[in-house]
GROMACS .gro file of C-alpha atoms in nm:
model
  343
    1MET     CA    1  12.141   9.570  13.247
    2ARG     CA    2  12.014   9.386  12.938
    3THR     CA    3  12.130   9.673  12.716
    4LEU     CA    4  12.470   9.675  12.886
    5ILE     CA    5  12.513   9.300  12.837
    6LYS     CA    6  12.415   9.326  12.468
    7THR     CA    7  12.661   9.612  12.415
    8CYS     CA    8  12.941   9.418  12.584
    9LEU     CA    9  12.871   9.112  12.369
   10LYS     CA   10  12.880   9.326  12.054
   11LEU     CA   11  13.212   9.477  12.158
   12LEU     CA   12  13.353   9.129  12.223
   13VAL     CA   13  13.253   9.022  11.871
   14VAL     CA   14  13.414   9.335  11.725
   15ALA     CA   15  13.733   9.278  11.927
   16ALA     CA   16  13.746   8.914  11.812
   17LEU     CA   17  13.706   9.010  11.445
   18LEU     CA   18  13.970   9.283  11.463
   19GLY     CA   19  14.204   9.055  11.660
   20TRP     CA   20  14.169   8.783  11.397
   21LEU     CA   21  14.247   9.029  11.115
   22VAL     CA   22  14.555   9.163  11.295
   23HIS     CA   23  14.676   8.812  11.386
   24SER     CA   24  14.634   8.694  11.025
   25ASP     CA   25  14.836   8.995  10.902
   26LYS     CA   26  14.540   9.135  10.706
   27LEU     CA   27  14.501   9.450  10.916
   28HIS     CA   28  14.790   9.690  10.982
   29LEU     CA   29  14.690   9.953  11.235
   30ASP     CA   30  15.011  10.150  11.174
   31GLN     CA   31  14.869  10.259  10.837
   32LEU     CA   32  14.628  10.490  11.019
   33LYS     CA   33  14.907  10.746  11.045
   34ILE     CA   34  14.845  10.822  10.677
   35LEU     CA   35  14.541  11.026  10.788
   36VAL     CA   36  14.778  11.292  10.921
   37SER     CA   37  15.100  11.224  10.729
   38ASN     CA   38  14.945  11.257  10.382
   39PRO     CA   39  14.768  11.594  10.338
   40TRP     CA   40  14.565  11.474  10.036
   41ILE     CA   41  14.424  11.184  10.238
   42ALA     CA   42  14.332  11.425  10.517
   43VAL     CA   43  14.164  11.660  10.267
   44GLY     CA   44  13.975  11.371  10.106
   45ASN     CA   45  13.859  11.242  10.443
   46LEU     CA   46  13.737  11.588  10.543
   47ALA     CA   47  13.563  11.643  10.207
   48VAL     CA   48  13.378  11.310  10.217
   49TRP     CA   49  13.263  11.386  10.570
   50GLY     CA   50  13.190  11.758  10.542
   51ILE     CA   51  13.036  11.769  10.195
   52GLY     CA   52  12.885  11.420  10.192
   53SER     CA   53  12.778  11.313  10.540
   54VAL     CA   54  12.712  11.662  10.677
   55LEU     CA   55  12.595  11.904  10.407
   56LEU     CA   56  12.441  11.671  10.147
   57GLY     CA   57  12.326  11.427  10.416
   58THR     CA   58  12.147  11.711  10.596
   59PHE     CA   59  11.992  11.835  10.272
   60ARG     CA   60  11.860  11.485  10.195
   61TRP     CA   61  11.702  11.449  10.540
   62TRP     CA   62  11.564  11.805  10.523
   63LEU     CA   63  11.387  11.720  10.196
   64LEU     CA   64  11.234  11.409  10.355
   65LEU     CA   65  11.112  11.620  10.647
   66ARG     CA   66  10.956  11.876  10.413
   67GLY     CA   67  10.788  11.600  10.216
   68LEU     CA   68  10.586  11.504  10.525
   69GLY     CA   69  10.507  11.861  10.621
   70LEU     CA   70  10.761  11.877  10.905
   71VAL     CA   71  10.881  12.237  10.892
   72VAL     CA   72  11.239  12.255  11.017
   73SER     CA   73  11.499  12.510  10.907
   74PHE     CA   74  11.800  12.376  10.720
   75PHE     CA   75  12.040  12.504  10.986
   76ARG     CA   76  11.838  12.338  11.261
   77ALA     CA   77  11.850  12.013  11.063
   78LEU     CA   78  12.225  12.065  11.018
   79ARG     CA   79  12.276  12.089  11.395
   80LEU     CA   80  12.070  11.776  11.451
   81GLN     CA   81  12.263  11.595  11.178
   82LEU     CA   82  12.593  11.673  11.351
   83ILE     CA   83  12.456  11.569  11.689
   84GLY     CA   84  12.319  11.249  11.535
   85LEU     CA   85  12.661  11.165  11.388
   86PHE     CA   86  12.818  11.225  11.729
   87PHE     CA   87  12.579  10.994  11.912
   88ASN     CA   88  12.598  10.729  11.639
   89THR     CA   89  12.971  10.718  11.711
   90THR     CA   90  12.972  10.739  12.089
   91MET     CA   91  12.656  10.542  12.175
   92PRO     CA   92  12.629  10.226  11.962
   93GLY     CA   93  12.360  10.076  12.185
   94ALA     CA   94  11.986  10.133  12.189
   95VAL     CA   95  12.017  10.512  12.206
   96GLY     CA   96  12.145  10.597  11.860
   97GLY     CA   97  12.187  10.928  11.683
   98ASP     CA   98  11.906  10.860  11.436
   99ILE     CA   99  11.650  10.810  11.713
  100ILE     CA  100  11.777  11.117  11.895
  101LYS     CA  101  11.723  11.324  11.579
  102ALA     CA  102  11.369  11.191  11.551
  103VAL     CA  103  11.289  11.268  11.914
  104TYR     CA  104  11.405  11.629  11.877
  105ILE     CA  105  11.179  11.668  11.575
  106ILE     CA  106  10.887  11.510  11.764
  107ARG     CA  107  10.934  11.758  12.050
  108GLU     CA  108  10.913  12.049  11.808
  109GLN     CA  109  10.628  11.915  11.593
  110SER     CA  110  10.366  11.844  11.857
  111LYS     CA  111  10.081  11.863  11.607
  112GLN     CA  112  10.228  11.603  11.375
  113SER     CA  113  10.228  11.227  11.404
  114LYS     CA  114  10.522  11.070  11.584
  115THR     CA  115  10.534  10.819  11.299
  116ALA     CA  116  10.629  11.089  11.049
  117ALA     CA  117  10.938  11.200  11.240
  118MET     CA  118  11.055  10.845  11.305
  119LEU     CA  119  10.992  10.757  10.940
  120THR     CA  120  11.216  11.032  10.803
  121VAL     CA  121  11.528  10.901  10.980
  122LEU     CA  122  11.445  10.545  10.876
  123LEU     CA  123  11.377  10.652  10.517
  124ASP     CA  124  11.700  10.853  10.517
  125ARG     CA  125  11.886  10.524  10.564
  126VAL     CA  126  11.669  10.343  10.308
  127VAL     CA  127  11.733  10.595  10.028
  128GLY     CA  128  12.104  10.571  10.109
  129LEU     CA  129  12.077  10.196  10.068
  130GLY     CA  130  11.890  10.245   9.743
  131ALA     CA  131  12.175  10.457   9.609
  132LEU     CA  132  12.422  10.179   9.689
  133PHE     CA  133  12.211   9.929   9.493
  134VAL     CA  134  12.180  10.172   9.201
  135MET     CA  135  12.557  10.226   9.186
  136ALA     CA  136  12.637   9.857   9.215
  137ALA     CA  137  12.377   9.757   8.953
  138THR     CA  138  12.505  10.022   8.712
  139ALA     CA  139  12.861   9.895   8.756
  140VAL     CA  140  12.753   9.537   8.683
  141LEU     CA  141  12.564   9.647   8.370
  142VAL     CA  142  12.875   9.826   8.244
  143ASN     CA  143  13.074   9.503   8.254
  144PRO     CA  144  12.829   9.210   8.290
  145GLY     CA  145  13.064   8.954   8.140
  146PHE     CA  146  13.319   9.004   8.417
  147PHE     CA  147  13.071   8.945   8.698
  148PHE     CA  148  12.851   8.670   8.552
  149SER     CA  149  13.141   8.469   8.413
  150GLN     CA  150  13.291   8.408   8.758
  151SER     CA  151  13.119   8.171   8.998
  152ASN     CA  152  13.210   8.374   9.307
  153LEU     CA  153  13.086   8.706   9.164
  154ALA     CA  154  12.764   8.596   8.993
  155PRO     CA  155  12.573   8.554   9.325
  156LEU     CA  156  12.676   8.908   9.424
  157ALA     CA  157  12.544   9.045   9.095
  158ILE     CA  158  12.215   8.858   9.140
  159PHE     CA  159  12.183   8.987   9.497
  160ILE     CA  160  12.235   9.343   9.373
  161PHE     CA  161  11.957   9.320   9.115
  162VAL     CA  162  11.718   9.144   9.353
  163GLY     CA  163  11.775   9.415   9.615
  164LEU     CA  164  11.727   9.692   9.362
  165GLY     CA  165  11.414   9.523   9.229
  166GLY     CA  166  11.269   9.498   9.581
  167LEU     CA  167  11.322   9.869   9.640
  168LEU     CA  168  11.161   9.956   9.305
  169VAL     CA  169  10.858   9.740   9.386
  170GLY     CA  170  10.825   9.912   9.723
  171TYR     CA  171  10.840  10.253   9.557
  172ALA     CA  172  10.574  10.150   9.303
  173VAL     CA  173  10.341  10.028   9.581
  174VAL     CA  174  10.381  10.352   9.775
  175MET     CA  175  10.316  10.569   9.469
  176TYR     CA  176  10.037  10.364   9.307
  177PRO     CA  177   9.707  10.562   9.297
  178PHE     CA  178   9.473  10.310   9.459
  179LYS     CA  179   9.108  10.414   9.452
  180GLU     CA  180   8.943  10.510   9.778
  181GLY     CA  181   8.876  10.195   9.980
  182ARG     CA  182   9.058   9.974   9.726
  183ASP     CA  183   9.406   9.975   9.877
  184PRO     CA  184   9.480   9.605   9.955
  185PHE     CA  185   9.781   9.689  10.171
  186ARG     CA  186   9.589   9.929  10.392
  187TRP     CA  187   9.316   9.666  10.426
  188LEU     CA  188   9.579   9.411  10.533
  189PHE     CA  189   9.750   9.643  10.781
  190THR     CA  190   9.420   9.737  10.950
  191ARG     CA  191   9.348   9.375  11.042
  192ASN     CA  192   9.345   9.311  11.414
  193LEU     CA  193   9.675   9.128  11.422
  194PRO     CA  194   9.976   9.193  11.649
  195GLY     CA  195  10.222   9.447  11.508
  196LEU     CA  196  10.017   9.544  11.204
  197ASN     CA  197   9.902   9.872  11.361
  198LYS     CA  198  10.263   9.993  11.358
  199ILE     CA  199  10.306   9.895  10.993
  200HIS     CA  200   9.979  10.073  10.913
  201GLY     CA  201  10.117  10.400  11.051
  202ILE     CA  202  10.441  10.366  10.858
  203TYR     CA  203  10.256  10.275  10.537
  204ASP     CA  204  10.023  10.575  10.563
  205ALA     CA  205  10.319  10.805  10.627
  206LEU     CA  206  10.498  10.669  10.321
  207ARG     CA  207  10.187  10.718  10.109
  208ALA     CA  208  10.199  11.087  10.200
  209TYR     CA  209  10.497  11.115   9.966
  210ARG     CA  210  10.258  11.061   9.674
  211LYS     CA  211  10.211  11.439   9.683
  212HIS     CA  212  10.582  11.469   9.598
  213PRO     CA  213  10.655  11.170   9.369
  214TRP     CA  214  10.996  11.299   9.258
  215LEU     CA  215  11.118  11.377   9.607
  216LEU     CA  216  11.222  11.021   9.690
  217ILE     CA  217  11.400  10.991   9.356
  218ALA     CA  218  11.580  11.320   9.424
  219THR     CA  219  11.699  11.195   9.763
  220VAL     CA  220  11.832  10.877   9.603
  221LEU     CA  221  12.023  11.085   9.348
  222ILE     CA  222  12.169  11.294   9.631
  223SER     CA  223  12.278  10.970   9.794
  224VAL     CA  224  12.442  10.862   9.467
  225VAL     CA  225  12.644  11.185   9.468
  226ILE     CA  226  12.745  11.124   9.832
  227GLN     CA  227  12.853  10.767   9.764
  228SER     CA  228  13.029  10.863   9.440
  229GLY     CA  229  13.253  11.095   9.638
  230ALA     CA  230  13.319  10.816   9.887
  231VAL     CA  231  13.405  10.574   9.603
  232MET     CA  232  13.654  10.816   9.449
  233TYR     CA  233  13.815  10.868   9.790
  234GLY     CA  234  13.831  10.490   9.837
  235LEU     CA  235  13.992  10.447   9.495
  236PHE     CA  236  14.254  10.709   9.573
  237LEU     CA  237  14.319  10.554   9.914
  238THR     CA  238  14.356  10.207   9.758
  239HIS     CA  239  14.617  10.339   9.515
  240VAL     CA  240  14.812  10.521   9.790
  241LEU     CA  241  14.809  10.236  10.043
  242THR     CA  242  14.850   9.936   9.813
  243GLY     CA  243  14.975  10.069   9.480
  244GLN     CA  244  14.681   9.900   9.303
  245ALA     CA  245  14.460  10.072   9.046
  246PRO     CA  246  14.131   9.875   9.034
  247ASP     CA  247  13.883   9.928   8.752
  248LEU     CA  248  13.613  10.180   8.837
  249ASP     CA  249  13.325   9.942   8.757
  250VAL     CA  250  13.471   9.672   8.982
  251PHE     CA  251  13.529   9.913   9.268
  252CYS     CA  252  13.180  10.061   9.228
  253THR     CA  253  13.043   9.712   9.289
  254ILE     CA  254  13.246   9.591   9.586
  255TYR     CA  255  13.244   9.925   9.770
  256PRO     CA  256  12.861   9.953   9.798
  257LEU     CA  257  12.836   9.589   9.907
  258GLY     CA  258  13.097   9.648  10.175
  259VAL     CA  259  12.919   9.961  10.298
  260MET     CA  260  12.590   9.769  10.322
  261THR     CA  261  12.738   9.544  10.591
  262THR     CA  262  12.804   9.848  10.811
  263ALA     CA  263  12.428   9.897  10.849
  264LEU     CA  264  12.419   9.610  11.099
  265PRO     CA  265  12.418   9.768  11.450
  266LEU     CA  266  12.719   9.581  11.581
  267ALA     CA  267  12.953   9.873  11.642
  268PRO     CA  268  12.992  10.236  11.526
  269GLY     CA  269  13.065  10.255  11.154
  270GLY     CA  270  13.053   9.878  11.114
  271LEU     CA  271  13.383   9.820  11.294
  272GLY     CA  272  13.488   9.456  11.278
  273LEU     CA  273  13.219   9.332  11.041
  274GLY     CA  274  13.301   9.599  10.782
  275HIS     CA  275  13.671   9.512  10.804
  276VAL     CA  276  13.600   9.146  10.729
  277ALA     CA  277  13.351   9.230  10.449
  278PHE     CA  278  13.593   9.463  10.270
  279GLU     CA  279  13.877   9.213  10.303
  280ARG     CA  280  13.667   8.934  10.150
  281LEU     CA  281  13.522   9.152   9.874
  282PHE     CA  282  13.865   9.284   9.775
  283THR     CA  283  14.000   8.929   9.763
  284MET     CA  284  13.712   8.812   9.543
  285VAL     CA  285  13.808   9.060   9.269
  286GLY     CA  286  14.181   9.001   9.299
  287LEU     CA  287  14.267   9.299   9.519
  288THR     CA  288  14.448   9.313   9.854
  289GLY     CA  289  14.432   9.534  10.159
  290GLY     CA  290  14.053   9.560  10.191
  291ALA     CA  291  14.058   9.562  10.571
  292ASN     CA  292  14.323   9.835  10.578
  293ILE     CA  293  14.133  10.050  10.329
  294PHE     CA  294  13.815  10.023  10.534
  295ASN     CA  295  14.009  10.086  10.854
  296VAL     CA  296  14.141  10.421  10.732
  297ILE     CA  297  13.803  10.522  10.585
  298VAL     CA  298  13.588  10.436  10.885
  299LEU     CA  299  13.819  10.560  11.161
  300GLY     CA  300  13.881  10.881  10.970
  301GLN     CA  301  13.507  10.941  10.945
  302LEU     CA  302  13.432  10.840  11.304
  303SER     CA  303  13.696  11.079  11.436
  304LEU     CA  304  13.530  11.366  11.249
  305ASN     CA  305  13.187  11.259  11.378
  306LEU     CA  306  13.310  11.349  11.725
  307LEU     CA  307  13.297  11.715  11.619
  308GLY     CA  308  12.921  11.684  11.661
  309VAL     CA  309  12.975  11.738  12.032
  310ILE     CA  310  13.034  12.109  11.954
  311PRO     CA  311  12.674  12.195  11.850
  312TYR     CA  312  12.544  11.971  12.127
  313VAL     CA  313  12.739  12.165  12.391
  314LEU     CA  314  12.688  12.511  12.237
  315TYR     CA  315  12.313  12.467  12.201
  316ARG     CA  316  12.262  12.253  12.508
  317SER     CA  317  12.002  12.494  12.643
  318SER     CA  318  11.781  12.422  12.342
  319PHE     CA  319  11.842  12.047  12.351
  320ALA     CA  320  11.727  11.793  12.605
  321SER     CA  321  11.974  11.642  12.849
  322LEU     CA  322  12.086  11.288  12.777
  323ARG     CA  323  11.884  11.153  13.072
  324GLU     CA  324  11.570  11.328  12.948
  325MET     CA  325  11.644  11.200  12.599
  326GLU     CA  326  11.670  10.838  12.711
  327ALA     CA  327  11.339  10.863  12.897
  328GLU     CA  328  11.169  11.020  12.598
  329ILE     CA  329  11.311  10.763  12.358
  330GLU     CA  330  11.167  10.485  12.573
  331ALA     CA  331  10.830  10.657  12.558
  332GLN     CA  332  10.848  10.702  12.180
  333MET     CA  333  10.940  10.338  12.126
  334GLU     CA  334  10.613  10.227  12.285
  335PRO     CA  335  10.351  10.092  12.039
  336GLN     CA  336  10.165  10.422  11.992
  337LEU     CA  337  10.222  10.510  11.628
  338GLU     CA  338   9.927  10.707  11.496
  339PRO     CA  339   9.826  10.648  11.132
  340ASN     CA  340   9.677  10.997  11.095
  341ILE     CA  341   9.866  11.139  10.799
  342SER     CA  342   9.653  11.210  10.496
  343CYS     CA  343   9.741  11.024  10.179
   0.00000   0.00000   0.00000
């Protein structure tokens, strides 16, 4: 009942945000017909989803699995990726596609730590976030005068570099070769304090990537390729819908920042919050139609995510039922993360 109430409240917030955008004439739902009326938009939408979210997204997650010794075939990971996209779209509550992917891996890797499987889906999101910061920071460095000379854009530029710096510090801590018994973070996480045992397991799992120091960098670069395709599609869509031709460096800054807001688990694809974020970001750089651009992008992608039901139905015999999955997810979410991965 608590989950149902939380989901209903989220949907009310989303409805209120979308209603406000429509009422203020910032969101025109009739523009969604461009997804079928313009063949180049349809092709771009399919390419961003199929090549980016599905193929390259699967390859990125598969590399993260291999880095922790979780042996899963690429085609098995591809099926799970599609199923995860489907459940991320249809079940925005506690049972999300990322957790479902992790649970399937846990069921197949009985000898491995549960922490490792859960970490790969979390890290898959983190490296995607890292790519957004890299793209945005690069765009600011290309044209620093434009961003730092305007009072409304300077805070965004500072936020981008602070976020990128935080991720780089985290990477350095994970990769630093502490001597045996001299790791201050492991010492801290093994203190008998509430919640630290979970962090200890995650930290030890991350340290396992020291055996493959370039793997995390490779996954970030893959994410940059994925997001670069999405940026080019967004640029093309902006030109078609609004007739505007924004500078590439400007668009490469506002687009990643807008995408970051969709990470908040309010609704599938960041509906509502993403609309408002794109509208505000577009306005800040002198562009219009941000909510409409995001609307076409996100609903086009969410509609394709529904195709993930096909592998779920076709391979249902090899996958758990949804009821079994919910029960197992509840069990996995209990505080029983084992820090038993060698570093």
